[in-house]
């Protein structure tokens, strides 16, 4: 084929950019996003497909945490990378298109077109190479579609006004709110966020049908709005507008990852459904609920509440040696006081002050601070069970007690300043407060009755 024929064949498609140093086959990127969809972290997904952590992180950021391509494998209609490798080998051996087509089961015209269109032309050694051919075929196969928010200015204005519109006072004047700067961080920290009308994409999508019942052009799915916000260059909405969403995340968190994230230490034998039935009706004492109340600078206090008597124990979690002096170490010990090791030690001290009959089970949130629950069970005899994700109502007594404790330990305060003696004093006050659910008895009185019931007949209790 002459150079003129090659140029005429390539003239039917737009100019291709060079793949550059990071020109990985599209199948590698598709496999990367498949691993992300399974719940793997970015580093783990990159390692699984054979790319560096830097490249995996770049793909994840550019996609805004969302796959910019279909994860479905290509159909057999098109040549695969394996077939292109076979073509490259047979071509190097001197075989023509007809022979190559017979050997791999493709039509000779398909092979001829492949060799003509996707051969390497910018190398010092021009010819057919599988990697270059695969890259050219994938780039030519893209059919970029203009986002609806780009082509419909009225729809874009409506979406943006409901997502990032300004607040107004009752008299109609604009309320600016706090001054904020877009930092691009994935999680909004304790800082001012922009004040906006902040409708959710789902609310915007469904409200369009109410406001424009006859205009079919004013329709967009909530997923398309999310993609316009998170995927770079996808739509007309700026990435900064993700700060107007309730989560405020700069990157979307894959669903499988959010489900798997807090459950690495939770196995099938410690989920809530495996908890003994007697723990649910509150008739039998000895079943506890637990959690942490969090303060500033990674300070915390552990709370334990007995389900039957509502008796409360507060667990002192002091700072560990080196806090505030040594820089934090990735995957190193938690110096804030509620790492897995420190949490186990503090909970063990608190639970072993009780009789064996009053430490049967403990229902905890899914926090990683109790990832060493097997050792805690071995030392105390208290079997640990974990509530379902995002289900605080499964620990109602503990949640109610934590609300009462916020009177003494408000949010936004440093909880590490209080000593173990201080916590015992607060627990004493809580346990001597009459409760309606106990017939206006106090938790301390009900616990005393439980302890008396545990004593064999004729044995006196000690004060």
Short mmCIF file of C-alpha atoms in Angstrom, two decimals:
data_model
loop_
_atom_site.label_atom_id
_atom_site.label_comp_id
_atom_site.label_asym_id
_atom_site.label_seq_id
_atom_site.Cartn_x
_atom_site.Cartn_y
_atom_site.Cartn_z
CA UNK A 1 0.00 0.00 0.00
CA UNK A 2 1.31 3.44 -0.90
CA UNK A 3 1.68 6.29 1.59
CA UNK A 4 -1.14 8.11 -0.21
CA UNK A 5 -3.52 5.17 0.35
CA UNK A 6 -2.53 4.96 4.03
CA UNK A 7 -3.11 8.68 4.47
CA UNK A 8 -6.51 8.44 2.77
CA UNK A 9 -7.52 5.56 5.07
CA UNK A 10 -6.52 7.46 8.22
CA UNK A 11 -8.10 10.70 7.03
CA UNK A 12 -11.55 9.33 7.88
CA UNK A 13 -10.91 9.55 11.62
CA UNK A 14 -9.66 12.36 13.88
CA UNK A 15 -6.03 12.80 14.74
CA UNK A 16 -4.92 10.49 17.53
CA UNK A 17 -2.85 11.69 20.42
CA UNK A 18 0.18 9.64 21.35
CA UNK A 19 -0.40 7.18 24.18
CA UNK A 20 2.74 8.55 25.82
CA UNK A 21 4.46 6.86 28.71
CA UNK A 22 1.23 5.84 30.45
CA UNK A 23 -0.60 4.41 27.42
CA UNK A 24 -1.97 1.28 29.09
CA UNK A 25 -4.46 -0.87 27.16
CA UNK A 26 -8.06 -0.05 27.87
CA UNK A 27 -8.64 -3.57 29.10
CA UNK A 28 -6.22 -2.88 31.98
CA UNK A 29 -8.15 0.23 32.99
CA UNK A 30 -11.44 -1.67 32.67
CA UNK A 31 -10.07 -4.41 34.92
CA UNK A 32 -8.90 -1.76 37.41
CA UNK A 33 -12.42 -0.30 37.66
CA UNK A 34 -13.83 -3.80 37.97
CA UNK A 35 -11.66 -4.35 41.05
CA UNK A 36 -12.81 -0.99 42.44
CA UNK A 37 -16.41 -2.10 41.94
CA UNK A 38 -15.62 -5.23 43.98
CA UNK A 39 -14.68 -3.01 46.92
CA UNK A 40 -10.87 -2.96 46.69
CA UNK A 41 -8.94 0.13 47.68
CA UNK A 42 -7.17 2.07 44.93
CA UNK A 43 -3.73 0.75 45.86
CA UNK A 44 -4.99 -2.84 45.96
CA UNK A 45 -6.79 -2.51 42.61
CA UNK A 46 -3.70 -1.01 40.95
CA UNK A 47 -1.52 -3.81 42.27
CA UNK A 48 -4.02 -6.44 41.09
CA UNK A 49 -3.90 -5.24 37.47
CA UNK A 50 -0.16 -4.60 37.39
CA UNK A 51 0.04 -0.80 37.38
CA UNK A 52 1.68 1.53 39.87
CA UNK A 53 -0.12 3.17 42.77
CA UNK A 54 0.40 6.55 41.08
CA UNK A 55 -1.38 5.47 37.88
CA UNK A 56 -4.23 3.85 39.82
CA UNK A 57 -4.69 6.99 41.91
CA UNK A 58 -4.68 9.14 38.76
CA UNK A 59 -7.36 7.00 37.13
CA UNK A 60 -9.49 7.16 40.29
CA UNK A 61 -9.19 10.95 40.60
CA UNK A 62 -9.85 11.62 36.92
CA UNK A 63 -12.96 9.47 37.12
CA UNK A 64 -14.09 11.13 40.33
CA UNK A 65 -14.40 7.68 41.91
CA UNK A 66 -16.71 6.54 39.08
CA UNK A 67 -15.79 4.30 36.11
CA UNK A 68 -15.70 6.46 32.94
CA UNK A 69 -16.35 3.41 30.77
CA UNK A 70 -18.59 0.39 30.59
CA UNK A 71 -17.27 -2.53 32.62
CA UNK A 72 -18.81 -5.07 30.26
CA UNK A 73 -16.26 -7.06 28.29
CA UNK A 74 -16.16 -6.36 24.50
CA UNK A 75 -18.11 -8.79 22.34
CA UNK A 76 -16.46 -11.20 19.90
CA UNK A 77 -17.43 -8.96 17.00
CA UNK A 78 -14.19 -7.01 17.38
CA UNK A 79 -10.61 -8.22 17.46
CA UNK A 80 -9.29 -8.83 20.95
CA UNK A 81 -5.82 -8.07 22.26
CA UNK A 82 -5.00 -11.80 22.21
CA UNK A 83 -5.95 -11.99 18.53
CA UNK A 84 -3.83 -8.95 17.76
CA UNK A 85 -0.86 -10.62 19.46
CA UNK A 86 -1.36 -13.65 17.17
CA UNK A 87 -1.61 -11.37 14.13
CA UNK A 88 1.66 -9.65 15.11
CA UNK A 89 3.46 -12.99 15.46
CA UNK A 90 2.14 -14.40 12.16
CA UNK A 91 2.87 -11.15 10.35
CA UNK A 92 6.45 -11.19 11.63
CA UNK A 93 6.76 -14.73 10.25
CA UNK A 94 5.86 -13.41 6.79
CA UNK A 95 2.29 -14.68 6.44
CA UNK A 96 -0.24 -12.71 4.42
CA UNK A 97 -3.77 -11.59 5.41
CA UNK A 98 -5.48 -14.70 3.98
CA UNK A 99 -3.25 -17.14 5.86
CA UNK A 100 -3.50 -15.12 9.08
CA UNK A 101 -7.28 -15.02 8.74
CA UNK A 102 -7.49 -18.80 8.29
CA UNK A 103 -5.34 -19.45 11.35
CA UNK A 104 -7.23 -17.19 13.77
CA UNK A 105 -10.70 -17.72 12.27
CA UNK A 106 -11.23 -14.23 10.85
CA UNK A 107 -12.05 -12.96 7.38
CA UNK A 108 -9.08 -11.92 5.26
CA UNK A 109 -10.58 -8.46 4.75
CA UNK A 110 -10.69 -7.97 8.55
CA UNK A 111 -6.99 -8.80 8.79
CA UNK A 112 -6.11 -6.58 5.85
CA UNK A 113 -8.03 -3.64 7.31
CA UNK A 114 -6.41 -4.22 10.72
CA UNK A 115 -2.90 -4.20 9.26
CA UNK A 116 -3.66 -1.07 7.25
CA UNK A 117 -5.34 1.01 9.93
CA UNK A 118 -3.61 0.07 13.15
CA UNK A 119 0.01 -0.43 12.16
CA UNK A 120 2.71 1.53 13.99
CA UNK A 121 3.76 4.56 11.94
CA UNK A 122 5.73 6.72 14.39
CA UNK A 123 8.42 4.23 15.35
CA UNK A 124 11.94 3.86 14.01
CA UNK A 125 10.89 0.28 13.26
CA UNK A 126 7.45 0.62 11.64
CA UNK A 127 5.27 -2.43 11.45
CA UNK A 128 2.40 -4.10 13.23
CA UNK A 129 2.60 -4.35 17.03
CA UNK A 130 -0.26 -5.67 19.16
CA UNK A 131 -0.05 -3.01 21.89
CA UNK A 132 -0.06 -0.10 19.43
CA UNK A 133 -2.84 -1.66 17.38
CA UNK A 134 -4.97 -2.21 20.47
CA UNK A 135 -4.50 1.40 21.55
CA UNK A 136 -5.43 2.74 18.11
CA UNK A 137 -8.51 0.51 17.87
CA UNK A 138 -9.79 1.54 21.31
CA UNK A 139 -9.24 5.22 20.60
CA UNK A 140 -11.03 4.98 17.26
CA UNK A 141 -13.91 3.04 18.81
CA UNK A 142 -14.78 5.83 21.24
CA UNK A 143 -18.04 7.53 20.48
CA UNK A 144 -18.02 10.60 22.75
CA UNK A 145 -21.52 11.86 23.37
CA UNK A 146 -22.16 15.42 24.38
CA UNK A 147 -23.54 15.63 27.89
CA UNK A 148 -27.14 16.82 28.13
CA UNK A 149 -26.22 19.58 30.57
CA UNK A 150 -23.80 20.96 27.97
CA UNK A 151 -26.27 20.99 25.08
CA UNK A 152 -29.28 22.29 27.06
CA UNK A 153 -28.52 25.67 28.73
CA UNK A 154 -32.00 25.91 30.31
CA UNK A 155 -31.61 22.51 31.97
CA UNK A 156 -28.08 23.38 33.13
CA UNK A 157 -29.28 26.65 34.67
CA UNK A 158 -32.13 24.85 36.47
CA UNK A 159 -29.84 22.16 37.90
CA UNK A 160 -27.18 24.61 39.00
CA UNK A 161 -29.70 26.97 40.63
CA UNK A 162 -31.15 24.16 42.77
CA UNK A 163 -27.77 22.69 43.57
CA UNK A 164 -25.66 25.77 44.20
CA UNK A 165 -28.16 28.63 44.34
CA UNK A 166 -27.76 31.37 46.92
CA UNK A 167 -29.76 31.56 50.13
CA UNK A 168 -32.06 34.53 50.61
CA UNK A 169 -33.48 36.15 53.72
CA UNK A 170 -37.26 36.50 54.23
CA UNK A 171 -37.03 40.02 52.79
CA UNK A 172 -35.45 38.70 49.59
CA UNK A 173 -31.86 39.87 50.15
CA UNK A 174 -29.02 37.44 49.49
CA UNK A 175 -27.42 35.68 52.46
CA UNK A 176 -23.78 35.10 51.50
CA UNK A 177 -22.86 32.70 54.29
CA UNK A 178 -19.26 31.98 55.33
CA UNK A 179 -16.31 32.52 53.03
CA UNK A 180 -14.95 29.21 51.86
CA UNK A 181 -12.23 27.94 49.56
CA UNK A 182 -12.34 24.78 47.45
CA UNK A 183 -9.63 22.48 48.81
CA UNK A 184 -10.44 19.39 46.76
CA UNK A 185 -10.21 17.06 49.74
CA UNK A 186 -12.23 13.88 49.65
CA UNK A 187 -13.85 14.40 53.04
CA UNK A 188 -15.12 17.69 54.46
CA UNK A 189 -13.31 18.32 57.73
CA UNK A 190 -14.44 20.53 60.58
CA UNK A 191 -14.53 23.75 58.63
CA UNK A 192 -17.05 26.07 57.03
CA UNK A 193 -18.75 24.82 53.88
CA UNK A 194 -20.53 27.03 51.32
CA UNK A 195 -24.15 27.79 51.99
CA UNK A 196 -26.34 26.90 49.04
CA UNK A 197 -29.85 25.70 48.25
CA UNK A 198 -28.26 22.23 48.12
CA UNK A 199 -30.99 20.11 46.60
CA UNK A 200 -29.85 16.56 46.06
CA UNK A 201 -29.51 15.31 42.44
CA UNK A 202 -32.43 12.94 43.08
CA UNK A 203 -34.63 15.81 44.25
CA UNK A 204 -33.66 17.88 41.20
CA UNK A 205 -34.31 15.01 38.79
CA UNK A 206 -37.78 14.27 40.13
CA UNK A 207 -38.78 17.91 40.60
CA UNK A 208 -38.24 18.54 36.89
CA UNK A 209 -41.29 16.40 36.12
CA UNK A 210 -43.38 18.59 38.42
CA UNK A 211 -42.13 21.95 37.13
CA UNK A 212 -42.03 20.95 33.44
CA UNK A 213 -44.70 18.27 32.96
CA UNK A 214 -45.01 18.86 29.19
CA UNK A 215 -41.39 19.57 28.30
CA UNK A 216 -39.55 16.29 27.68
CA UNK A 217 -36.29 18.12 27.04
CA UNK A 218 -36.22 19.12 30.73
CA UNK A 219 -35.40 15.63 31.94
CA UNK A 220 -32.18 14.28 33.40
CA UNK A 221 -31.39 11.39 35.70
CA UNK A 222 -29.75 11.95 39.06
CA UNK A 223 -26.90 9.68 37.97
CA UNK A 224 -26.14 11.99 35.02
CA UNK A 225 -25.92 14.93 37.45
CA UNK A 226 -23.52 12.99 39.67
CA UNK A 227 -21.36 12.11 36.65
CA UNK A 228 -21.25 15.75 35.57
CA UNK A 229 -20.02 16.67 39.04
CA UNK A 230 -17.46 13.92 39.60
CA UNK A 231 -16.01 12.93 36.21
CA UNK A 232 -13.54 15.46 34.85
CA UNK A 233 -14.62 16.98 31.54
CA UNK A 234 -17.91 15.06 31.51
CA UNK A 235 -20.36 17.92 31.83
CA UNK A 236 -20.95 21.61 32.32
CA UNK A 237 -20.91 21.53 36.13
CA UNK A 238 -17.67 22.40 37.91
CA UNK A 239 -16.12 19.91 40.31
CA UNK A 240 -16.22 22.56 43.05
CA UNK A 241 -20.00 22.15 43.20
CA UNK A 242 -19.64 18.78 44.94
CA UNK A 243 -19.20 20.88 48.09
CA UNK A 244 -22.93 21.66 47.78
CA UNK A 245 -23.81 17.99 48.20
CA UNK A 246 -24.60 16.78 51.68
CA UNK A 247 -21.52 14.55 51.85
CA UNK A 248 -19.23 17.19 50.37
CA UNK A 249 -16.85 14.51 49.04
CA UNK A 250 -14.54 15.49 46.21
CA UNK A 251 -14.50 11.86 44.99
CA UNK A 252 -17.44 9.52 44.88
CA UNK A 253 -17.06 6.48 47.11
CA UNK A 254 -17.79 3.21 45.28
CA UNK A 255 -20.76 1.40 46.77
CA UNK A 256 -18.98 -1.92 47.33
CA UNK A 257 -16.11 -0.12 49.05
CA UNK A 258 -18.44 1.71 51.44
CA UNK A 259 -20.04 -1.60 52.36
CA UNK A 260 -16.77 -3.44 52.89
CA UNK A 261 -14.86 -0.64 54.57
CA UNK A 262 -15.98 -1.14 58.18
CA UNK A 263 -16.49 -4.89 58.05
CA UNK A 264 -13.01 -6.37 57.76
CA UNK A 265 -13.05 -7.53 61.40
CA UNK A 266 -16.70 -8.67 61.35
CA UNK A 267 -17.17 -12.33 60.49
CA UNK A 268 -20.38 -14.29 60.09
CA UNK A 269 -20.38 -15.61 63.66
CA UNK A 270 -20.37 -12.16 65.32
CA UNK A 271 -23.10 -10.35 63.39
CA UNK A 272 -26.20 -9.24 65.25
CA UNK A 273 -28.37 -12.04 63.87
CA UNK A 274 -26.21 -14.54 65.78
CA UNK A 275 -26.78 -12.86 69.15
CA UNK A 276 -28.78 -14.99 71.64
CA UNK A 277 -32.51 -14.33 71.62
CA UNK A 278 -32.51 -13.65 75.36
CA UNK A 279 -30.51 -10.47 74.77
CA UNK A 280 -33.36 -8.91 72.80
CA UNK A 281 -36.17 -9.00 75.38
CA UNK A 282 -34.17 -7.44 78.27
CA UNK A 283 -35.54 -9.97 80.74
CA UNK A 284 -32.15 -11.57 81.41
CA UNK A 285 -29.38 -9.33 82.79
CA UNK A 286 -25.79 -9.43 81.54
CA UNK A 287 -26.20 -8.22 77.97
CA UNK A 288 -24.45 -4.93 77.18
CA UNK A 289 -24.30 -2.34 74.42
CA UNK A 290 -21.19 -0.28 73.77
CA UNK A 291 -19.79 2.56 71.69
CA UNK A 292 -17.47 5.57 71.80
CA UNK A 293 -18.27 9.22 72.26
CA UNK A 294 -15.71 11.22 70.32
CA UNK A 295 -14.11 14.54 71.20
CA UNK A 296 -11.60 16.80 69.52
CA UNK A 297 -7.96 15.84 68.80
CA UNK A 298 -8.85 12.16 68.57
CA UNK A 299 -10.04 11.92 72.17
CA UNK A 300 -12.76 9.50 73.20
CA UNK A 301 -14.61 7.86 76.10
CA UNK A 302 -15.96 4.34 75.95
CA UNK A 303 -19.56 3.77 77.07
CA UNK A 304 -21.08 0.48 78.22
CA UNK A 305 -24.78 0.16 79.04
CA UNK A 306 -26.51 -2.93 80.41
CA UNK A 307 -29.72 -3.55 78.45
CA UNK A 308 -31.87 -4.72 81.35
CA UNK A 309 -30.95 -2.31 84.16
CA UNK A 310 -29.65 0.56 81.96
CA UNK A 311 -26.60 0.69 84.21
CA UNK A 312 -23.70 2.61 82.67
CA UNK A 313 -19.93 2.09 82.80
CA UNK A 314 -17.59 4.74 81.39
CA UNK A 315 -14.27 3.50 80.03
CA UNK A 316 -11.26 5.76 80.49
CA UNK A 317 -9.11 5.97 77.33
CA UNK A 318 -6.04 8.09 78.14
CA UNK A 319 -3.48 9.26 75.62
CA UNK A 320 -0.58 6.91 74.99
CA UNK A 321 3.05 7.86 75.45
CA UNK A 322 4.33 9.93 72.55
CA UNK A 323 1.02 11.64 71.73
CA UNK A 324 1.67 15.15 70.40
CA UNK A 325 5.42 14.56 70.33
CA UNK A 326 6.04 11.97 67.64
CA UNK A 327 4.61 12.38 64.12
CA UNK A 328 1.87 9.89 63.22
CA UNK A 329 3.03 6.70 61.52
CA UNK A 330 0.93 5.10 58.79
CA UNK A 331 -0.47 1.78 60.04
CA UNK A 332 1.33 2.42 63.32
CA UNK A 333 -0.14 2.32 66.84
CA UNK A 334 -2.96 4.72 67.61
CA UNK A 335 -1.68 7.11 70.25
CA UNK A 336 -5.05 8.78 70.75
CA UNK A 337 -6.05 6.10 73.27
CA UNK A 338 -8.66 4.05 71.44
CA UNK A 339 -6.68 1.83 69.11
CA UNK A 340 -7.49 -1.88 69.10
CA UNK A 341 -4.88 -2.82 71.72
CA UNK A 342 -5.63 0.06 74.09
CA UNK A 343 -9.38 -0.45 73.67
CA UNK A 344 -9.14 -4.14 74.55
CA UNK A 345 -7.13 -3.42 77.68
CA UNK A 346 -9.48 -0.68 78.91
CA UNK A 347 -12.65 -2.69 78.21
CA UNK A 348 -11.21 -5.76 79.92
CA UNK A 349 -10.50 -3.76 83.07
CA UNK A 350 -14.04 -2.38 83.12
CA UNK A 351 -15.86 -5.66 82.40
CA UNK A 352 -13.88 -7.81 84.84
CA UNK A 353 -15.14 -5.67 87.74
CA UNK A 354 -18.54 -7.32 87.19
CA UNK A 355 -19.62 -10.83 88.23
CA UNK A 356 -19.31 -13.45 85.51
CA UNK A 357 -23.11 -13.76 85.32
CA UNK A 358 -23.38 -10.07 84.31
CA UNK A 359 -20.98 -10.17 81.35
CA UNK A 360 -22.59 -12.43 78.80
CA UNK A 361 -22.63 -10.43 75.56
CA UNK A 362 -21.59 -7.03 74.25
CA UNK A 363 -23.17 -5.43 71.16
CA UNK A 364 -20.86 -2.88 69.54
CA UNK A 365 -20.84 -0.54 66.61
CA UNK A 366 -18.78 -1.53 63.55
CA UNK A 367 -15.81 0.64 64.50
CA UNK A 368 -12.31 -0.77 64.04
CA UNK A 369 -11.47 0.03 67.66
CA UNK A 370 -12.87 -3.38 68.64
CA UNK A 371 -11.17 -5.35 65.87
CA UNK A 372 -9.43 -7.40 68.57
CA UNK A 373 -12.75 -8.68 69.93
CA UNK A 374 -11.63 -12.32 69.88
CA UNK A 375 -8.92 -11.62 72.49
CA UNK A 376 -11.37 -9.57 74.55
CA UNK A 377 -13.83 -12.50 74.57
CA UNK A 378 -11.06 -14.87 75.61
CA UNK A 379 -10.04 -12.67 78.55
CA UNK A 380 -13.49 -11.71 79.84
CA UNK A 381 -15.86 -14.45 78.66
CA UNK A 382 -18.04 -11.77 77.06
CA UNK A 383 -19.10 -12.68 73.54
CA UNK A 384 -18.99 -9.66 71.18
CA UNK A 385 -21.58 -9.04 68.45
CA UNK A 386 -21.64 -6.21 65.92
CA UNK A 387 -24.69 -4.25 64.82
CA UNK A 388 -25.47 -3.90 61.13
CA UNK A 389 -23.84 -0.98 59.26
CA UNK A 390 -25.56 2.38 59.74
CA UNK A 391 -28.10 0.90 62.16
CA UNK A 392 -27.83 2.80 65.48
CA UNK A 393 -31.38 1.72 66.41
CA UNK A 394 -29.99 -1.77 67.02
CA UNK A 395 -28.19 -0.31 70.06
CA UNK A 396 -31.00 1.93 71.35
CA UNK A 397 -30.05 1.94 75.03
CA UNK A 398 -26.48 2.92 74.28
CA UNK A 399 -27.51 5.66 71.83
CA UNK A 400 -29.94 7.12 74.39
CA UNK A 401 -27.29 7.06 77.11
CA UNK A 402 -24.73 8.72 74.86
CA UNK A 403 -27.22 11.54 74.39
CA UNK A 404 -27.48 11.96 78.15
CA UNK A 405 -23.71 11.92 78.52
CA UNK A 406 -23.33 14.80 76.07
CA UNK A 407 -24.60 17.02 78.88
CA UNK A 408 -21.28 16.35 80.58
CA UNK A 409 -19.09 15.77 77.51
CA UNK A 410 -20.30 18.14 74.73
CA UNK A 411 -19.24 17.68 71.14
CA UNK A 412 -16.22 19.69 70.11
CA UNK A 413 -14.43 19.38 73.45
CA UNK A 414 -11.27 17.54 74.43
CA UNK A 415 -12.36 14.42 76.35
CA UNK A 416 -8.83 13.35 77.28
CA UNK A 417 -8.67 15.96 80.04
CA UNK A 418 -10.99 13.94 82.29
CA UNK A 419 -9.51 11.35 84.62
CA UNK A 420 -10.85 7.89 85.42
CA UNK A 421 -12.14 9.26 88.73
CA UNK A 422 -14.03 12.00 86.90
CA UNK A 423 -15.68 9.41 84.67
CA UNK A 424 -16.73 7.32 87.65
CA UNK A 425 -18.38 10.39 89.16
CA UNK A 426 -20.36 11.07 85.99
CA UNK A 427 -21.37 7.40 85.74
CA UNK A 428 -22.55 7.54 89.37
CA UNK A 429 -24.76 10.53 88.55
CA UNK A 430 -26.23 8.82 85.47
CA UNK A 431 -26.86 5.56 87.34
CA UNK A 432 -28.70 7.36 90.15
CA UNK A 433 -31.07 9.19 87.86
CA UNK A 434 -34.63 7.74 87.97
CA UNK A 435 -35.87 6.27 84.70
CA UNK A 436 -39.44 6.10 83.49
CA UNK A 437 -38.81 2.81 81.72
CA UNK A 438 -37.69 1.31 85.06
CA UNK A 439 -40.82 2.42 86.93
CA UNK A 440 -38.92 5.46 88.20
CA UNK A 441 -36.27 3.32 89.80
CA UNK A 442 -32.63 4.16 89.19
CA UNK A 443 -30.26 1.91 87.21
CA UNK A 444 -28.18 1.49 90.36
CA UNK A 445 -31.20 0.14 92.26
CA UNK A 446 -32.13 -2.28 89.49
CA UNK A 447 -28.52 -3.49 89.22
CA UNK A 448 -28.45 -4.08 92.97
CA UNK A 449 -31.59 -6.19 92.68
CA UNK A 450 -29.95 -8.19 89.89
CA UNK A 451 -26.86 -8.80 91.98
CA UNK A 452 -29.03 -9.96 94.89
CA UNK A 453 -30.85 -12.39 92.60
CA UNK A 454 -27.54 -13.90 91.53
CA UNK A 455 -26.53 -14.77 95.11
CA UNK A 456 -27.30 -18.32 96.32
CA UNK A 457 -29.99 -18.50 99.07
CA UNK A 458 -28.66 -17.74 102.54
CA UNK A 459 -25.59 -15.82 101.36
CA UNK A 460 -25.49 -12.15 102.34
CA UNK A 461 -24.22 -9.52 99.94
CA UNK A 462 -21.49 -7.13 100.90
CA UNK A 463 -21.97 -3.41 100.53
#
